Amino acid sequence: MLSEFKDFIAKGNVMDMAVGIIIGAAFTAIVTSLVGDLINPIIGLVSGGVDFTNNYAVLSGEVAEGASLEAARETGAAVFAYGAFIMAVINFLIIAFVVFMLVRYVNKVKDAAMPAEEAAPEEPAGPTQEDLLADILQELKKA
């Protein structure tokens, strides 16, 4: 069983996947910082500082009027935090777009770096079935 596990780990696909996960985690931190520290502030300037994070509805319990979402949660009240969800969706869309643009750019660079495939010379086409049948017919007529 141990040797099977070693064989499984030694396969290229597992190692590639592990490297991909590690790089993906590091890349996630970079993209999250890009969105949170650079893109969201610009969007905040354009949209007038709109932040839905503290928008919520109290389903049950007592919450002081104007309290933040965190303060409402600390009181133990059941809150419907629709603002945090809206911000999570907005952040997801921004992150997905940034990742799409980066992958698109990397693919373009990769395609430009690969040498163009040379066109393979066309091989002469062999005789068609009709040509072969006509040749056979002529040989039979001669016999």
mmCIF file of N, CA and C in Angstrom:
data_model
loop_
_atom_site.group_PDB
_atom_site.id
_atom_site.type_symbol
_atom_site.label_atom_id
_atom_site.label_comp_id
_atom_site.label_asym_id
_atom_site.label_seq_id
_atom_site.Cartn_x
_atom_site.Cartn_y
_atom_site.Cartn_z
ATOM 1 N N MET A 1 0.826 -1.186 0.000
ATOM 2 C CA MET A 1 0.000 0.000 0.000
ATOM 3 C C MET A 1 0.875 1.257 0.000
ATOM 4 N N LEU A 2 1.964 1.224 0.745
ATOM 5 C CA LEU A 2 2.858 2.364 0.798
ATOM 6 C C LEU A 2 3.507 2.615 -0.559
ATOM 7 N N SER A 3 3.871 1.537 -1.249
ATOM 8 C CA SER A 3 4.484 1.710 -2.574
ATOM 9 C C SER A 3 3.471 2.268 -3.573
ATOM 10 N N GLU A 4 2.217 1.862 -3.457
ATOM 11 C CA GLU A 4 1.180 2.427 -4.334
ATOM 12 C C GLU A 4 1.025 3.920 -4.093
ATOM 13 N N PHE A 5 1.090 4.320 -2.806
ATOM 14 C CA PHE A 5 0.986 5.736 -2.471
ATOM 15 C C PHE A 5 2.169 6.507 -3.044
ATOM 16 N N LYS A 6 3.368 5.946 -2.943
ATOM 17 C CA LYS A 6 4.554 6.587 -3.519
ATOM 18 C C LYS A 6 4.396 6.745 -5.029
ATOM 19 N N ASP A 7 3.894 5.693 -5.696
ATOM 20 C CA ASP A 7 3.674 5.778 -7.146
ATOM 21 C C ASP A 7 2.657 6.859 -7.478
ATOM 22 N N PHE A 8 1.606 6.953 -6.681
ATOM 23 C CA PHE A 8 0.571 7.962 -6.907
ATOM 24 C C PHE A 8 1.139 9.369 -6.766
ATOM 25 N N ILE A 9 1.917 9.590 -5.717
ATOM 26 C CA ILE A 9 2.498 10.909 -5.464
ATOM 27 C C ILE A 9 3.533 11.255 -6.524
ATOM 28 N N ALA A 10 4.258 10.264 -7.004
ATOM 29 C CA ALA A 10 5.332 10.511 -7.966
ATOM 30 C C ALA A 10 4.804 10.815 -9.365
ATOM 31 N N LYS A 11 3.554 10.532 -9.621
ATOM 32 C CA LYS A 11 2.996 10.819 -10.945
ATOM 33 C C LYS A 11 3.032 12.318 -11.199
ATOM 34 N N GLY A 12 3.274 12.685 -12.436
ATOM 35 C CA GLY A 12 3.372 14.088 -12.814
ATOM 36 C C GLY A 12 2.103 14.880 -12.560
ATOM 37 N N ASN A 13 0.950 14.269 -12.757
ATOM 38 C CA ASN A 13 -0.309 14.999 -12.602
ATOM 39 C C ASN A 13 -0.513 15.470 -11.170
ATOM 40 N N VAL A 14 -0.165 14.642 -10.208
ATOM 41 C CA VAL A 14 -0.360 15.015 -8.805
ATOM 42 C C VAL A 14 0.586 16.154 -8.437
ATOM 43 N N MET A 15 1.828 16.055 -8.880
ATOM 44 C CA MET A 15 2.798 17.113 -8.573
ATOM 45 C C MET A 15 2.398 18.415 -9.257
ATOM 46 N N ASP A 16 1.940 18.342 -10.503
ATOM 47 C CA ASP A 16 1.483 19.537 -11.210
ATOM 48 C C ASP A 16 0.306 20.172 -10.480
ATOM 49 N N MET A 17 -0.608 19.334 -10.011
ATOM 50 C CA MET A 17 -1.767 19.841 -9.299
ATOM 51 C C MET A 17 -1.348 20.517 -7.989
ATOM 52 N N ALA A 18 -0.399 19.913 -7.275
ATOM 53 C CA ALA A 18 0.062 20.490 -6.016
ATOM 54 C C ALA A 18 0.713 21.847 -6.252
ATOM 55 N N VAL A 19 1.551 21.927 -7.272
ATOM 56 C CA VAL A 19 2.192 23.203 -7.601
ATOM 57 C C VAL A 19 1.135 24.228 -7.992
ATOM 58 N N GLY A 20 0.139 23.800 -8.758
ATOM 59 C CA GLY A 20 -0.941 24.699 -9.162
ATOM 60 C C GLY A 20 -1.721 25.237 -7.985
ATOM 61 N N ILE A 21 -1.980 24.384 -6.997
ATOM 62 C CA ILE A 21 -2.726 24.825 -5.817
ATOM 63 C C ILE A 21 -1.909 25.829 -5.013
ATOM 64 N N ILE A 22 -0.618 25.563 -4.853
ATOM 65 C CA ILE A 22 0.240 26.475 -4.085
ATOM 66 C C ILE A 22 0.346 27.824 -4.789
ATOM 67 N N ILE A 23 0.593 27.795 -6.090
ATOM 68 C CA ILE A 23 0.687 29.050 -6.836
ATOM 69 C C ILE A 23 -0.669 29.756 -6.853
ATOM 70 N N GLY A 24 -1.744 28.976 -6.949
ATOM 71 C CA GLY A 24 -3.082 29.560 -6.924
ATOM 72 C C GLY A 24 -3.370 30.278 -5.620
ATOM 73 N N ALA A 25 -2.928 29.708 -4.504
ATOM 74 C CA ALA A 25 -3.138 30.357 -3.204
ATOM 75 C C ALA A 25 -2.366 31.669 -3.127
ATOM 76 N N ALA A 26 -1.130 31.647 -3.608
ATOM 77 C CA ALA A 26 -0.331 32.884 -3.603
ATOM 78 C C ALA A 26 -0.933 33.908 -4.561
ATOM 79 N N PHE A 27 -1.406 33.441 -5.700
ATOM 80 C CA PHE A 27 -2.004 34.330 -6.694
ATOM 81 C C PHE A 27 -3.293 34.928 -6.153
ATOM 82 N N THR A 28 -4.053 34.154 -5.375
ATOM 83 C CA THR A 28 -5.281 34.659 -4.772
ATOM 84 C C THR A 28 -4.978 35.844 -3.858
ATOM 85 N N ALA A 29 -3.914 35.742 -3.090
ATOM 86 C CA ALA A 29 -3.543 36.851 -2.204
ATOM 87 C C ALA A 29 -3.204 38.098 -3.015
ATOM 88 N N ILE A 30 -2.508 37.916 -4.125
ATOM 89 C CA ILE A 30 -2.144 39.056 -4.975
ATOM 90 C C ILE A 30 -3.390 39.687 -5.576
ATOM 91 N N VAL A 31 -4.271 38.867 -6.124
ATOM 92 C CA VAL A 31 -5.477 39.399 -6.766
ATOM 93 C C VAL A 31 -6.395 40.045 -5.732
ATOM 94 N N THR A 32 -6.518 39.442 -4.555
ATOM 95 C CA THR A 32 -7.349 40.031 -3.500
ATOM 96 C C THR A 32 -6.806 41.394 -3.093
ATOM 97 N N SER A 33 -5.496 41.501 -2.969
ATOM 98 C CA SER A 33 -4.893 42.799 -2.642
ATOM 99 C C SER A 33 -5.107 43.796 -3.768
ATOM 100 N N LEU A 34 -4.951 43.347 -5.004
ATOM 101 C CA LEU A 34 -5.173 44.225 -6.158
ATOM 102 C C LEU A 34 -6.580 44.791 -6.131
ATOM 103 N N VAL A 35 -7.544 43.910 -5.906
ATOM 104 C CA VAL A 35 -8.942 44.356 -5.901
ATOM 105 C C VAL A 35 -9.230 45.222 -4.682
ATOM 106 N N GLY A 36 -8.840 44.751 -3.486
ATOM 107 C CA GLY A 36 -9.166 45.482 -2.257
ATOM 108 C C GLY A 36 -8.402 46.780 -2.082
ATOM 109 N N ASP A 37 -7.135 46.790 -2.488
ATOM 110 C CA ASP A 37 -6.292 47.959 -2.223
ATOM 111 C C ASP A 37 -6.201 48.946 -3.383
ATOM 112 N N LEU A 38 -6.452 48.482 -4.602
ATOM 113 C CA LEU A 38 -6.299 49.370 -5.756
ATOM 114 C C LEU A 38 -7.601 49.628 -6.512
ATOM 115 N N ILE A 39 -8.324 48.567 -6.817
ATOM 116 C CA ILE A 39 -9.506 48.726 -7.676
ATOM 117 C C ILE A 39 -10.722 49.223 -6.886
ATOM 118 N N ASN A 40 -11.003 48.614 -5.724
ATOM 119 C CA ASN A 40 -12.170 49.045 -4.941
ATOM 120 C C ASN A 40 -12.113 50.519 -4.538
ATOM 121 N N PRO A 41 -10.961 51.066 -4.109
ATOM 122 C CA PRO A 41 -10.937 52.500 -3.807
ATOM 123 C C PRO A 41 -11.263 53.376 -5.019
ATOM 124 N N ILE A 42 -10.811 52.964 -6.182
ATOM 125 C CA ILE A 42 -11.134 53.726 -7.399
ATOM 126 C C ILE A 42 -12.631 53.654 -7.677
ATOM 127 N N ILE A 43 -13.195 52.463 -7.530
ATOM 128 C CA ILE A 43 -14.645 52.312 -7.725
ATOM 129 C C ILE A 43 -15.394 53.124 -6.674
ATOM 130 N N GLY A 44 -14.874 53.158 -5.439
ATOM 131 C CA GLY A 44 -15.491 53.957 -4.376
ATOM 132 C C GLY A 44 -15.494 55.435 -4.712
ATOM 133 N N LEU A 45 -14.402 55.926 -5.324
ATOM 134 C CA LEU A 45 -14.368 57.332 -5.740
ATOM 135 C C LEU A 45 -15.395 57.623 -6.820
ATOM 136 N N VAL A 46 -15.471 56.714 -7.788
ATOM 137 C CA VAL A 46 -16.393 56.903 -8.911
ATOM 138 C C VAL A 46 -17.846 56.806 -8.448
ATOM 139 N N SER A 47 -18.124 55.862 -7.551
ATOM 140 C CA SER A 47 -19.508 55.640 -7.118
ATOM 141 C C SER A 47 -19.885 56.464 -5.889
ATOM 142 N N GLY A 48 -19.019 57.326 -5.440
ATOM 143 C CA GLY A 48 -19.337 58.159 -4.278
ATOM 144 C C GLY A 48 -19.171 57.433 -2.961
ATOM 145 N N GLY A 49 -18.295 56.448 -2.911
ATOM 146 C CA GLY A 49 -18.022 55.735 -1.659
ATOM 147 C C GLY A 49 -19.111 54.771 -1.251
ATOM 148 N N VAL A 50 -19.828 54.219 -2.209
ATOM 149 C CA VAL A 50 -20.903 53.281 -1.899
ATOM 150 C C VAL A 50 -20.310 52.004 -1.320
ATOM 151 N N ASP A 51 -20.781 51.626 -0.129
ATOM 152 C CA ASP A 51 -20.359 50.387 0.514
ATOM 153 C C ASP A 51 -21.596 49.766 1.144
ATOM 154 N N PHE A 52 -21.971 48.614 0.636
ATOM 155 C CA PHE A 52 -23.193 47.951 1.095
ATOM 156 C C PHE A 52 -22.954 47.035 2.292
ATOM 157 N N THR A 53 -21.724 46.920 2.751
ATOM 158 C CA THR A 53 -21.371 45.915 3.754
ATOM 159 C C THR A 53 -22.241 45.996 5.002
ATOM 160 N N ASN A 54 -22.564 47.174 5.478
ATOM 161 C CA ASN A 54 -23.327 47.311 6.717
ATOM 162 C C ASN A 54 -24.836 47.378 6.506
ATOM 163 N N ASN A 55 -25.311 47.056 5.333
ATOM 164 C CA ASN A 55 -26.757 47.003 5.111
ATOM 165 C C ASN A 55 -27.263 45.622 5.514
ATOM 166 N N TYR A 56 -28.263 45.616 6.379
ATOM 167 C CA TYR A 56 -28.821 44.356 6.846
ATOM 168 C C TYR A 56 -30.237 44.595 7.329
ATOM 169 N N ALA A 57 -30.954 43.496 7.490
ATOM 170 C CA ALA A 57 -32.303 43.545 8.054
ATOM 171 C C ALA A 57 -32.311 42.642 9.284
ATOM 172 N N VAL A 58 -32.904 43.121 10.346
ATOM 173 C CA VAL A 58 -32.973 42.343 11.580
ATOM 174 C C VAL A 58 -34.177 41.404 11.476
ATOM 175 N N LEU A 59 -33.914 40.116 11.586
ATOM 176 C CA LEU A 59 -34.994 39.128 11.521
ATOM 177 C C LEU A 59 -35.596 38.885 12.907
ATOM 178 N N SER A 60 -34.742 38.825 13.908
ATOM 179 C CA SER A 60 -35.237 38.696 15.287
ATOM 180 C C SER A 60 -34.168 39.189 16.242
ATOM 181 N N GLY A 61 -34.615 39.750 17.358
ATOM 182 C CA GLY A 61 -33.674 40.254 18.355
ATOM 183 C C GLY A 61 -33.699 41.769 18.390
ATOM 184 N N GLU A 62 -32.972 42.329 19.335
ATOM 185 C CA GLU A 62 -32.912 43.774 19.531
ATOM 186 C C GLU A 62 -31.557 44.297 19.072
ATOM 187 N N VAL A 63 -31.586 45.297 18.181
ATOM 188 C CA VAL A 63 -30.367 45.922 17.683
ATOM 189 C C VAL A 63 -30.571 47.421 17.729
ATOM 190 N N ALA A 64 -29.566 48.127 18.241
ATOM 191 C CA ALA A 64 -29.655 49.591 18.296
ATOM 192 C C ALA A 64 -29.706 50.140 16.877
ATOM 193 N N GLU A 65 -30.509 51.186 16.711
ATOM 194 C CA GLU A 65 -30.667 51.785 15.386
ATOM 195 C C GLU A 65 -29.336 52.376 14.921
ATOM 196 N N GLY A 66 -28.973 52.076 13.684
ATOM 197 C CA GLY A 66 -27.742 52.600 13.100
ATOM 198 C C GLY A 66 -26.497 51.811 13.472
ATOM 199 N N ALA A 67 -26.680 50.676 14.156
ATOM 200 C CA ALA A 67 -25.533 49.852 14.544
ATOM 201 C C ALA A 67 -24.944 49.174 13.310
ATOM 202 N N SER A 68 -23.647 48.950 13.360
ATOM 203 C CA SER A 68 -22.991 48.273 12.246
ATOM 204 C C SER A 68 -23.395 46.804 12.222
ATOM 205 N N LEU A 69 -23.109 46.147 11.134
ATOM 206 C CA LEU A 69 -23.428 44.722 11.000
ATOM 207 C C LEU A 69 -22.706 43.917 12.072
ATOM 208 N N GLU A 70 -21.445 44.236 12.322
ATOM 209 C CA GLU A 70 -20.672 43.522 13.334
ATOM 210 C C GLU A 70 -21.291 43.700 14.716
ATOM 211 N N ALA A 71 -21.731 44.920 15.041
ATOM 212 C CA ALA A 71 -22.364 45.166 16.334
ATOM 213 C C ALA A 71 -23.686 44.415 16.436
ATOM 214 N N ALA A 72 -24.428 44.343 15.336
ATOM 215 C CA ALA A 72 -25.698 43.609 15.338
ATOM 216 C C ALA A 72 -25.455 42.127 15.557
ATOM 217 N N ARG A 73 -24.410 41.597 14.967
ATOM 218 C CA ARG A 73 -24.100 40.179 15.150
ATOM 219 C C ARG A 73 -23.647 39.900 16.579
ATOM 220 N N GLU A 74 -22.926 40.848 17.186
ATOM 221 C CA GLU A 74 -22.445 40.658 18.554
ATOM 222 C C GLU A 74 -23.597 40.617 19.554
ATOM 223 N N THR A 75 -24.712 41.276 19.255
ATOM 224 C CA THR A 75 -25.859 41.236 20.179
ATOM 225 C C THR A 75 -26.568 39.895 20.133
ATOM 226 N N GLY A 76 -26.238 39.070 19.137
ATOM 227 C CA GLY A 76 -26.881 37.768 19.022
ATOM 228 C C GLY A 76 -28.150 37.803 18.206
ATOM 229 N N ALA A 77 -28.457 38.926 17.609
ATOM 230 C CA ALA A 77 -29.668 39.033 16.803
ATOM 231 C C ALA A 77 -29.472 38.284 15.483
ATOM 232 N N ALA A 78 -30.575 37.762 14.977
ATOM 233 C CA ALA A 78 -30.548 37.114 13.665
ATOM 234 C C ALA A 78 -30.684 38.212 12.617
ATOM 235 N N VAL A 79 -29.653 38.358 11.794
ATOM 236 C CA VAL A 79 -29.662 39.423 10.788
ATOM 237 C C VAL A 79 -29.558 38.818 9.397
ATOM 238 N N PHE A 80 -30.216 39.474 8.480
ATOM 239 C CA PHE A 80 -30.175 39.118 7.063
ATOM 240 C C PHE A 80 -29.195 40.101 6.416
ATOM 241 N N ALA A 81 -27.924 39.678 6.274
ATOM 242 C CA ALA A 81 -26.846 40.574 5.851
ATOM 243 C C ALA A 81 -26.764 40.632 4.328
ATOM 244 N N TYR A 82 -27.754 41.245 3.707
ATOM 245 C CA TYR A 82 -27.783 41.310 2.251
ATOM 246 C C TYR A 82 -26.686 42.227 1.697
ATOM 247 N N GLY A 83 -26.259 43.209 2.447
ATOM 248 C CA GLY A 83 -25.212 44.123 1.986
ATOM 249 C C GLY A 83 -23.868 43.433 1.849
ATOM 250 N N ALA A 84 -23.529 42.609 2.840
ATOM 251 C CA ALA A 84 -22.265 41.869 2.775
ATOM 252 C C ALA A 84 -22.278 40.923 1.587
ATOM 253 N N PHE A 85 -23.433 40.321 1.311
ATOM 254 C CA PHE A 85 -23.547 39.422 0.157
ATOM 255 C C PHE A 85 -23.375 40.199 -1.146
ATOM 256 N N ILE A 86 -23.995 41.364 -1.253
ATOM 257 C CA ILE A 86 -23.859 42.182 -2.467
ATOM 258 C C ILE A 86 -22.395 42.560 -2.680
ATOM 259 N N MET A 87 -21.710 42.956 -1.607
ATOM 260 C CA MET A 87 -20.289 43.312 -1.739
ATOM 261 C C MET A 87 -19.448 42.098 -2.120
ATOM 262 N N ALA A 88 -19.787 40.914 -1.593
ATOM 263 C CA ALA A 88 -19.056 39.697 -1.956
ATOM 264 C C ALA A 88 -19.248 39.379 -3.440
ATOM 265 N N VAL A 89 -20.465 39.569 -3.944
ATOM 266 C CA VAL A 89 -20.718 39.327 -5.378
ATOM 267 C C VAL A 89 -19.954 40.334 -6.227
ATOM 268 N N ILE A 90 -19.961 41.601 -5.819
ATOM 269 C CA ILE A 90 -19.227 42.633 -6.568
ATOM 270 C C ILE A 90 -17.731 42.317 -6.569
ATOM 271 N N ASN A 91 -17.190 41.973 -5.414
ATOM 272 C CA ASN A 91 -15.769 41.614 -5.336
ATOM 273 C C ASN A 91 -15.449 40.389 -6.185
ATOM 274 N N PHE A 92 -16.336 39.388 -6.169
ATOM 275 C CA PHE A 92 -16.130 38.201 -6.998
ATOM 276 C C PHE A 92 -16.077 38.570 -8.475
ATOM 277 N N LEU A 93 -17.018 39.401 -8.909
ATOM 278 C CA LEU A 93 -17.039 39.784 -10.323
ATOM 279 C C LEU A 93 -15.778 40.553 -10.715
ATOM 280 N N ILE A 94 -15.320 41.419 -9.831
ATOM 281 C CA ILE A 94 -14.094 42.171 -10.116
ATOM 282 C C ILE A 94 -12.899 41.221 -10.164
ATOM 283 N N ILE A 95 -12.794 40.328 -9.184
ATOM 284 C CA ILE A 95 -11.684 39.379 -9.154
ATOM 285 C C ILE A 95 -11.732 38.467 -10.375
ATOM 286 N N ALA A 96 -12.914 37.978 -10.735
ATOM 287 C CA ALA A 96 -13.038 37.109 -11.910
ATOM 288 C C ALA A 96 -12.613 37.842 -13.172
ATOM 289 N N PHE A 97 -12.971 39.109 -13.298
ATOM 290 C CA PHE A 97 -12.577 39.883 -14.476
ATOM 291 C C PHE A 97 -11.070 40.092 -14.517
ATOM 292 N N VAL A 98 -10.468 40.410 -13.365
ATOM 293 C CA VAL A 98 -9.016 40.611 -13.311
ATOM 294 C C VAL A 98 -8.293 39.312 -13.671
ATOM 295 N N VAL A 99 -8.743 38.190 -13.120
ATOM 296 C CA VAL A 99 -8.121 36.903 -13.441
ATOM 297 C C VAL A 99 -8.290 36.588 -14.924
ATOM 298 N N PHE A 100 -9.469 36.867 -15.474
ATOM 299 C CA PHE A 100 -9.701 36.648 -16.902
ATOM 300 C C PHE A 100 -8.728 37.457 -17.734
ATOM 301 N N MET A 101 -8.538 38.718 -17.382
ATOM 302 C CA MET A 101 -7.622 39.571 -18.146
ATOM 303 C C MET A 101 -6.182 39.063 -18.030
ATOM 304 N N LEU A 102 -5.776 38.635 -16.841
ATOM 305 C CA LEU A 102 -4.428 38.111 -16.665
ATOM 306 C C LEU A 102 -4.214 36.821 -17.459
ATOM 307 N N VAL A 103 -5.173 35.903 -17.401
ATOM 308 C CA VAL A 103 -5.056 34.652 -18.150
ATOM 309 C C VAL A 103 -5.038 34.937 -19.644
ATOM 310 N N ARG A 104 -5.856 35.865 -20.078
ATOM 311 C CA ARG A 104 -5.886 36.246 -21.500
ATOM 312 C C ARG A 104 -4.529 36.789 -21.931
ATOM 313 N N TYR A 105 -3.923 37.637 -21.094
ATOM 314 C CA TYR A 105 -2.611 38.207 -21.407
ATOM 315 C C TYR A 105 -1.535 37.114 -21.433
ATOM 316 N N VAL A 106 -1.556 36.223 -20.448
ATOM 317 C CA VAL A 106 -0.575 35.132 -20.399
ATOM 318 C C VAL A 106 -0.714 34.234 -21.629
ATOM 319 N N ASN A 107 -1.932 33.938 -22.033
ATOM 320 C CA ASN A 107 -2.131 33.108 -23.233
ATOM 321 C C ASN A 107 -1.606 33.802 -24.481
ATOM 322 N N LYS A 108 -1.790 35.109 -24.583
ATOM 323 C CA LYS A 108 -1.258 35.841 -25.733
ATOM 324 C C LYS A 108 0.257 35.797 -25.755
ATOM 325 N N VAL A 109 0.876 35.984 -24.599
ATOM 326 C CA VAL A 109 2.342 35.935 -24.514
ATOM 327 C C VAL A 109 2.841 34.539 -24.855
ATOM 328 N N LYS A 110 2.146 33.526 -24.346
ATOM 329 C CA LYS A 110 2.535 32.142 -24.619
ATOM 330 C C LYS A 110 2.406 31.822 -26.106
ATOM 331 N N ASP A 111 1.322 32.276 -26.731
ATOM 332 C CA ASP A 111 1.135 32.035 -28.164
ATOM 333 C C ASP A 111 2.187 32.756 -28.987
ATOM 334 N N ALA A 112 2.571 33.957 -28.577
ATOM 335 C CA ALA A 112 3.588 34.712 -29.312
ATOM 336 C C ALA A 112 4.959 34.065 -29.162
ATOM 337 N N ALA A 113 5.215 33.418 -28.034
ATOM 338 C CA ALA A 113 6.513 32.801 -27.800
ATOM 339 C C ALA A 113 6.682 31.485 -28.547
ATOM 340 N N MET A 114 5.589 30.824 -28.859
ATOM 341 C CA MET A 114 5.670 29.544 -29.570
ATOM 342 C C MET A 114 5.951 29.797 -31.041
ATOM 343 N N PRO A 115 6.900 29.056 -31.629
ATOM 344 C CA PRO A 115 7.163 29.241 -33.056
ATOM 345 C C PRO A 115 5.969 28.774 -33.878
ATOM 346 N N ALA A 116 5.769 29.467 -34.972
ATOM 347 C CA ALA A 116 4.652 29.097 -35.831
ATOM 348 C C ALA A 116 4.926 27.732 -36.457
ATOM 349 N N GLU A 117 3.915 26.910 -36.499
ATOM 350 C CA GLU A 117 4.072 25.581 -37.084
ATOM 351 C C GLU A 117 4.217 25.718 -38.595
ATOM 352 N N GLU A 118 5.204 25.004 -39.108
ATOM 353 C CA GLU A 118 5.400 25.044 -40.551
ATOM 354 C C GLU A 118 4.314 24.199 -41.204
ATOM 355 N N ALA A 119 3.861 24.678 -42.350
ATOM 356 C CA ALA A 119 2.824 23.947 -43.061
ATOM 357 C C ALA A 119 3.428 22.661 -43.613
ATOM 358 N N ALA A 120 2.804 21.564 -43.338
ATOM 359 C CA ALA A 120 3.296 20.274 -43.823
ATOM 360 C C ALA A 120 3.034 20.183 -45.320
ATOM 361 N N PRO A 121 4.023 19.705 -46.076
ATOM 362 C CA PRO A 121 3.788 19.590 -47.515
ATOM 363 C C PRO A 121 2.684 18.574 -47.787
ATOM 364 N N GLU A 122 1.890 18.898 -48.776
ATOM 365 C CA GLU A 122 0.788 18.000 -49.112
ATOM 366 C C GLU A 122 1.322 16.761 -49.803
ATOM 367 N N GLU A 123 0.848 15.629 -49.341
ATOM 368 C CA GLU A 123 1.237 14.387 -49.982
ATOM 369 C C GLU A 123 0.347 14.191 -51.200
ATOM 370 N N PRO A 124 0.924 13.671 -52.261
ATOM 371 C CA PRO A 124 0.088 13.472 -53.452
ATOM 372 C C PRO A 124 -1.037 12.487 -53.148
ATOM 373 N N ALA A 125 -2.180 12.831 -53.655
ATOM 374 C CA ALA A 125 -3.343 11.989 -53.420
ATOM 375 C C ALA A 125 -3.229 10.731 -54.282
ATOM 376 N N GLY A 126 -3.614 9.626 -53.729
ATOM 377 C CA GLY A 126 -3.579 8.365 -54.474
ATOM 378 C C GLY A 126 -4.765 8.296 -55.418
ATOM 379 N N PRO A 127 -4.816 7.262 -56.205
ATOM 380 C CA PRO A 127 -5.933 7.117 -57.145
ATOM 381 C C PRO A 127 -7.247 6.902 -56.402
ATOM 382 N N THR A 128 -8.307 7.410 -56.979
ATOM 383 C CA THR A 128 -9.626 7.251 -56.371
ATOM 384 C C THR A 128 -10.136 5.844 -56.663
ATOM 385 N N GLN A 129 -11.220 5.506 -56.028
ATOM 386 C CA GLN A 129 -11.820 4.194 -56.215
ATOM 387 C C GLN A 129 -12.273 4.022 -57.666
ATOM 388 N N GLU A 130 -12.787 5.097 -58.244
ATOM 389 C CA GLU A 130 -13.239 5.022 -59.632
ATOM 390 C C GLU A 130 -12.068 4.768 -60.579
ATOM 391 N N ASP A 131 -10.917 5.412 -60.308
ATOM 392 C CA ASP A 131 -9.734 5.189 -61.141
ATOM 393 C C ASP A 131 -9.289 3.732 -61.067
ATOM 394 N N LEU A 132 -9.268 3.177 -59.869
ATOM 395 C CA LEU A 132 -8.860 1.782 -59.713
ATOM 396 C C LEU A 132 -9.815 0.835 -60.433
ATOM 397 N N LEU A 133 -11.117 1.099 -60.314
ATOM 398 C CA LEU A 133 -12.101 0.254 -60.990
ATOM 399 C C LEU A 133 -11.964 0.351 -62.506
ATOM 400 N N ALA A 134 -11.678 1.569 -63.022
ATOM 401 C CA ALA A 134 -11.488 1.735 -64.466
ATOM 402 C C ALA A 134 -10.249 0.973 -64.931
ATOM 403 N N ASP A 135 -9.169 0.994 -64.143
ATOM 404 C CA ASP A 135 -7.952 0.248 -64.491
ATOM 405 C C ASP A 135 -8.218 -1.250 -64.499
ATOM 406 N N ILE A 136 -8.949 -1.731 -63.514
ATOM 407 C CA ILE A 136 -9.274 -3.154 -63.447
ATOM 408 C C ILE A 136 -10.123 -3.554 -64.646
ATOM 409 N N LEU A 137 -11.066 -2.701 -65.004
ATOM 410 C CA LEU A 137 -11.938 -2.993 -66.149
ATOM 411 C C LEU A 137 -11.116 -3.097 -67.426
ATOM 412 N N GLN A 138 -10.169 -2.181 -67.616
ATOM 413 C CA GLN A 138 -9.327 -2.208 -68.826
ATOM 414 C C GLN A 138 -8.455 -3.463 -68.846
ATOM 415 N N GLU A 139 -7.925 -3.869 -67.688
ATOM 416 C CA GLU A 139 -7.116 -5.077 -67.644
ATOM 417 C C GLU A 139 -7.952 -6.310 -67.960
ATOM 418 N N LEU A 140 -9.182 -6.305 -67.493
ATOM 419 C CA LEU A 140 -10.063 -7.462 -67.788
ATOM 420 C C LEU A 140 -10.416 -7.509 -69.260
ATOM 421 N N LYS A 141 -10.590 -6.364 -69.892
ATOM 422 C CA LYS A 141 -10.901 -6.323 -71.332
ATOM 423 C C LYS A 141 -9.735 -6.856 -72.163
ATOM 424 N N LYS A 142 -8.508 -6.588 -71.700
ATOM 425 C CA LYS A 142 -7.322 -7.060 -72.412
ATOM 426 C C LYS A 142 -7.192 -8.580 -72.330
ATOM 427 N N ALA A 143 -7.643 -9.143 -71.264
ATOM 428 C CA ALA A 143 -7.465 -10.596 -71.064
ATOM 429 C C ALA A 143 -8.425 -11.419 -71.843
#
